[in-house]
Tab-separated table of C-alpha atoms in Angstrom:
chain	number	residue	atom	x	y	z
A	1446	PRO	CA	8.756	-6.664	17.394
A	1447	VAL	CA	6.285	-4.431	19.196
A	1448	LEU	CA	5.806	-0.752	18.435
A	1449	SER	CA	5.225	1.774	21.188
A	1450	ALA	CA	1.683	3.134	21.447
A	1451	ASN	CA	3.286	6.593	21.033
A	1452	THR	CA	4.738	5.784	17.596
A	1453	THR	CA	3.699	8.290	14.929
A	1454	GLU	CA	6.374	7.753	12.253
A	1455	MET	CA	7.350	4.434	10.701
A	1456	TYR	CA	9.580	5.911	7.987
A	1457	PHE	CA	11.636	2.913	6.708
A	1458	ILE	CA	11.530	1.449	10.238
A	1459	PHE	CA	11.872	-2.204	9.158
A	1460	TYR	CA	13.500	-1.567	5.782
A	1461	ASN	CA	15.287	-4.653	4.402
A	1462	CYS	CA	14.503	-6.738	7.496
A	1463	LYS	CA	14.610	-9.993	5.577
A	1464	SER	CA	13.854	-12.224	8.602
A	1465	LEU	CA	10.610	-10.417	9.544
A	1466	THR	CA	7.683	-12.773	8.813
A	1467	THR	CA	4.872	-11.110	10.763
A	1468	ALA	CA	4.592	-7.347	11.030
A	1469	PRO	CA	3.712	-5.774	14.374
A	1470	ALA	CA	0.381	-4.052	14.924
A	1471	ILE	CA	0.449	-0.447	13.798
A	1472	PRO	CA	-0.621	1.863	16.625
A	1473	ASN	CA	-3.336	4.452	16.135
A	1474	GLY	CA	-1.531	7.740	15.708
A	1475	VAL	CA	0.917	6.561	13.051
A	1476	THR	CA	0.704	8.886	10.056
A	1477	ASN	CA	3.767	8.031	7.964
A	1478	MET	CA	4.412	4.436	6.868
A	1479	GLN	CA	6.681	5.393	3.981
A	1480	GLY	CA	8.949	2.403	3.243
A	1481	ALA	CA	8.051	0.842	6.609
A	1482	PHE	CA	8.320	-2.767	5.412
A	1483	GLU	CA	10.120	-2.267	2.112
A	1484	ALA	CA	12.218	-5.285	1.083
A	1485	CYS	CA	11.027	-7.426	4.002
A	1486	THR	CA	11.131	-10.388	1.648
A	1487	SER	CA	9.953	-12.957	4.233
A	1488	LEU	CA	6.938	-10.949	5.404
A	1489	THR	CA	3.809	-13.112	5.096
A	1490	VAL	CA	1.410	-11.291	7.434
A	1491	ALA	CA	0.761	-7.567	7.095
A	1492	PRO	CA	-0.895	-5.495	9.833
A	1493	ALA	CA	-4.199	-3.649	9.548
A	1494	ILE	CA	-3.752	-0.014	8.532
A	1495	PRO	CA	-5.282	2.448	11.029
A	1496	SER	CA	-7.288	5.534	10.083
A	1497	THR	CA	-4.473	7.898	11.067
A	1498	VAL	CA	-2.118	6.780	8.268
A	1499	THR	CA	-1.795	9.298	5.433
A	1500	ASP	CA	1.390	8.136	3.666
A	1501	MET	CA	1.942	4.540	2.511
A	1502	ALA	CA	4.450	5.216	-0.278
A	1503	TRP	CA	6.645	2.115	-0.720
A	1504	ALA	CA	5.218	0.712	2.546
A	1505	PHE	CA	5.278	-2.923	1.352
A	1506	THR	CA	7.435	-2.655	-1.776
A	1507	ARG	CA	9.253	-5.906	-2.581
A	1508	CYS	CA	7.564	-7.915	0.183
A	1509	GLU	CA	7.881	-10.946	-2.042
A	1510	SER	CA	6.300	-13.460	0.378
A	1511	LEU	CA	3.206	-11.367	1.033
A	1512	VAL	CA	0.112	-13.085	-0.405
A	1513	ASN	CA	-2.696	-11.011	1.130
A	1514	ALA	CA	-2.696	-7.245	1.360
A	1515	PRO	CA	-3.346	-5.679	4.754
A	1516	ASP	CA	-6.824	-4.828	5.976
A	1517	MET	CA	-7.370	-1.235	4.873
A	1518	SER	CA	-11.036	-0.935	5.841
A	1519	LYS	CA	-10.170	1.768	8.411
A	1520	ALA	CA	-7.551	3.520	6.240
A	1521	THR	CA	-9.781	6.441	5.322
A	1522	ASN	CA	-7.097	9.144	5.279
A	1523	VAL	CA	-4.375	7.600	3.103
A	1524	ARG	CA	-3.342	10.106	0.418
A	1525	ASN	CA	-0.073	8.676	-0.876
A	1526	MET	CA	0.066	5.051	-2.042
A	1527	PHE	CA	2.902	5.527	-4.546
A	1528	GLY	CA	4.415	2.064	-5.105
A	1529	ALA	CA	2.845	0.762	-1.879
A	1530	PHE	CA	2.792	-2.873	-3.037
A	1531	SER	CA	5.094	-2.757	-6.059
A	1532	GLY	CA	7.191	-5.861	-6.468
A	1533	CYS	CA	4.969	-7.987	-4.209
A	1534	ILE	CA	5.213	-10.802	-6.708
A	1535	ASN	CA	3.061	-13.268	-4.728
A	1536	LEU	CA	0.295	-10.846	-3.764
A	1537	THR	CA	-3.038	-12.358	-4.792
A	1538	THR	CA	-5.432	-9.803	-3.295
A	1539	GLY	CA	-5.277	-6.038	-3.442
A	1540	PRO	CA	-7.222	-3.832	-1.046
A	1541	ARG	CA	-9.764	-1.319	-2.249
A	1542	ILE	CA	-7.958	1.952	-2.904
A	1543	PRO	CA	-9.323	4.455	-0.331
A	1544	SER	CA	-11.289	7.391	-1.721
A	1545	SER	CA	-8.816	9.688	0.063
A	1546	ALA	CA	-5.969	8.475	-2.205
A	1547	GLN	CA	-4.379	11.117	-4.409
A	1548	ASP	CA	-1.364	9.244	-5.780
A	1549	ILE	CA	-1.565	5.548	-6.629
A	1550	THR	CA	1.224	5.516	-9.200
A	1551	ASN	CA	2.698	2.011	-9.437
A	1552	THR	CA	0.750	0.845	-6.373
A	1553	TYR	CA	0.550	-2.696	-7.766
A	1554	SER	CA	3.420	-2.621	-10.251
A	1555	GLY	CA	4.810	-6.122	-10.709
A	1556	CYS	CA	1.926	-7.773	-8.835
A	1557	PHE	CA	1.105	-10.214	-11.603
A	1558	ASN	CA	-0.688	-12.736	-9.363
A	1559	ILE	CA	-3.531	-10.492	-8.199
A	1560	THR	CA	-6.866	-12.097	-8.959
A	1561	GLY	CA	-10.324	-10.606	-8.708
A	1562	THR	CA	-10.977	-6.897	-8.770
A	1563	VAL	CA	-8.872	-4.012	-7.562
A	1564	GLU	CA	-11.330	-1.266	-6.689
A	1565	VAL	CA	-10.333	2.267	-7.605
A	1566	PRO	CA	-12.405	5.155	-6.219
A	1567	CYS	CA	-14.492	7.213	-8.609
A	1568	THR	CA	-13.024	10.334	-7.012
A	1569	LEU	CA	-9.569	9.683	-8.461
A	1570	THR	CA	-9.794	11.984	-11.475
A	1571	ALA	CA	-7.713	14.575	-13.266
A	1572	SER	CA	-7.925	16.813	-10.201
A	1573	PHE	CA	-5.777	14.287	-8.329
A	1574	VAL	CA	-2.199	14.402	-9.627
A	1575	GLY	CA	-3.356	14.293	-13.243
A	1576	PHE	CA	-4.617	10.707	-13.293
A	1577	ASN	CA	-7.801	9.577	-14.953
A	1578	ALA	CA	-9.396	6.115	-14.883
A	1579	GLU	CA	-7.583	4.864	-17.989
A	1580	ILE	CA	-4.187	5.808	-16.598
A	1581	VAL	CA	-5.055	4.379	-13.175
A	1582	TYR	CA	-5.728	1.012	-14.770
A	1583	TYR	CA	-2.356	1.239	-16.514
A	1584	HIS	CA	-0.674	1.766	-13.156
A	1585	VAL	CA	-2.102	-1.462	-11.768
A	1586	ASP	CA	-0.271	-3.350	-14.533
A	1587	GLY	CA	-3.233	-4.755	-16.381
A	1588	CYS	CA	-5.232	-5.789	-13.326
A	1589	HIS	CA	-8.824	-4.915	-14.015
A	1590	GLY	CA	-10.033	-2.120	-11.773
A	1591	THR	CA	-13.541	-1.014	-11.069
A	1592	CYS	CA	-14.961	2.262	-9.922
A	1593	GLY	CA	-15.977	1.463	-6.340
A	1594	LYS	CA	-18.902	3.114	-4.648
């Protein structure tokens, strides 16, 4: 599939599309990716996340074939990552949580195959939805996080 360059909302757009293996490029201008690829159990390739995205809640939840997380190097405005990768049972790499993130509850819940380090921004403190570093580590299900610079 190809998304129009004018797309701004991807709210559950490919939800439960079990035959989708490669996600389309996400156009600049998209702000809401909530549930965009949820339950796309055959998805193996995730698109890069553009700087305009602010909401990734449940974006890749239960993408069981996904091994590598999307490139989030430009995702500097993401605030909501609630459950973004939960249930991605084959995910081996997790992207650095952007410093703009305010809610990362259950971002990597059930991602027991992640290796290496999941970087959590130092700015995610009690002023952001009541989380502190100890609780953040709990929400990545035992994966060891580090305070990224």
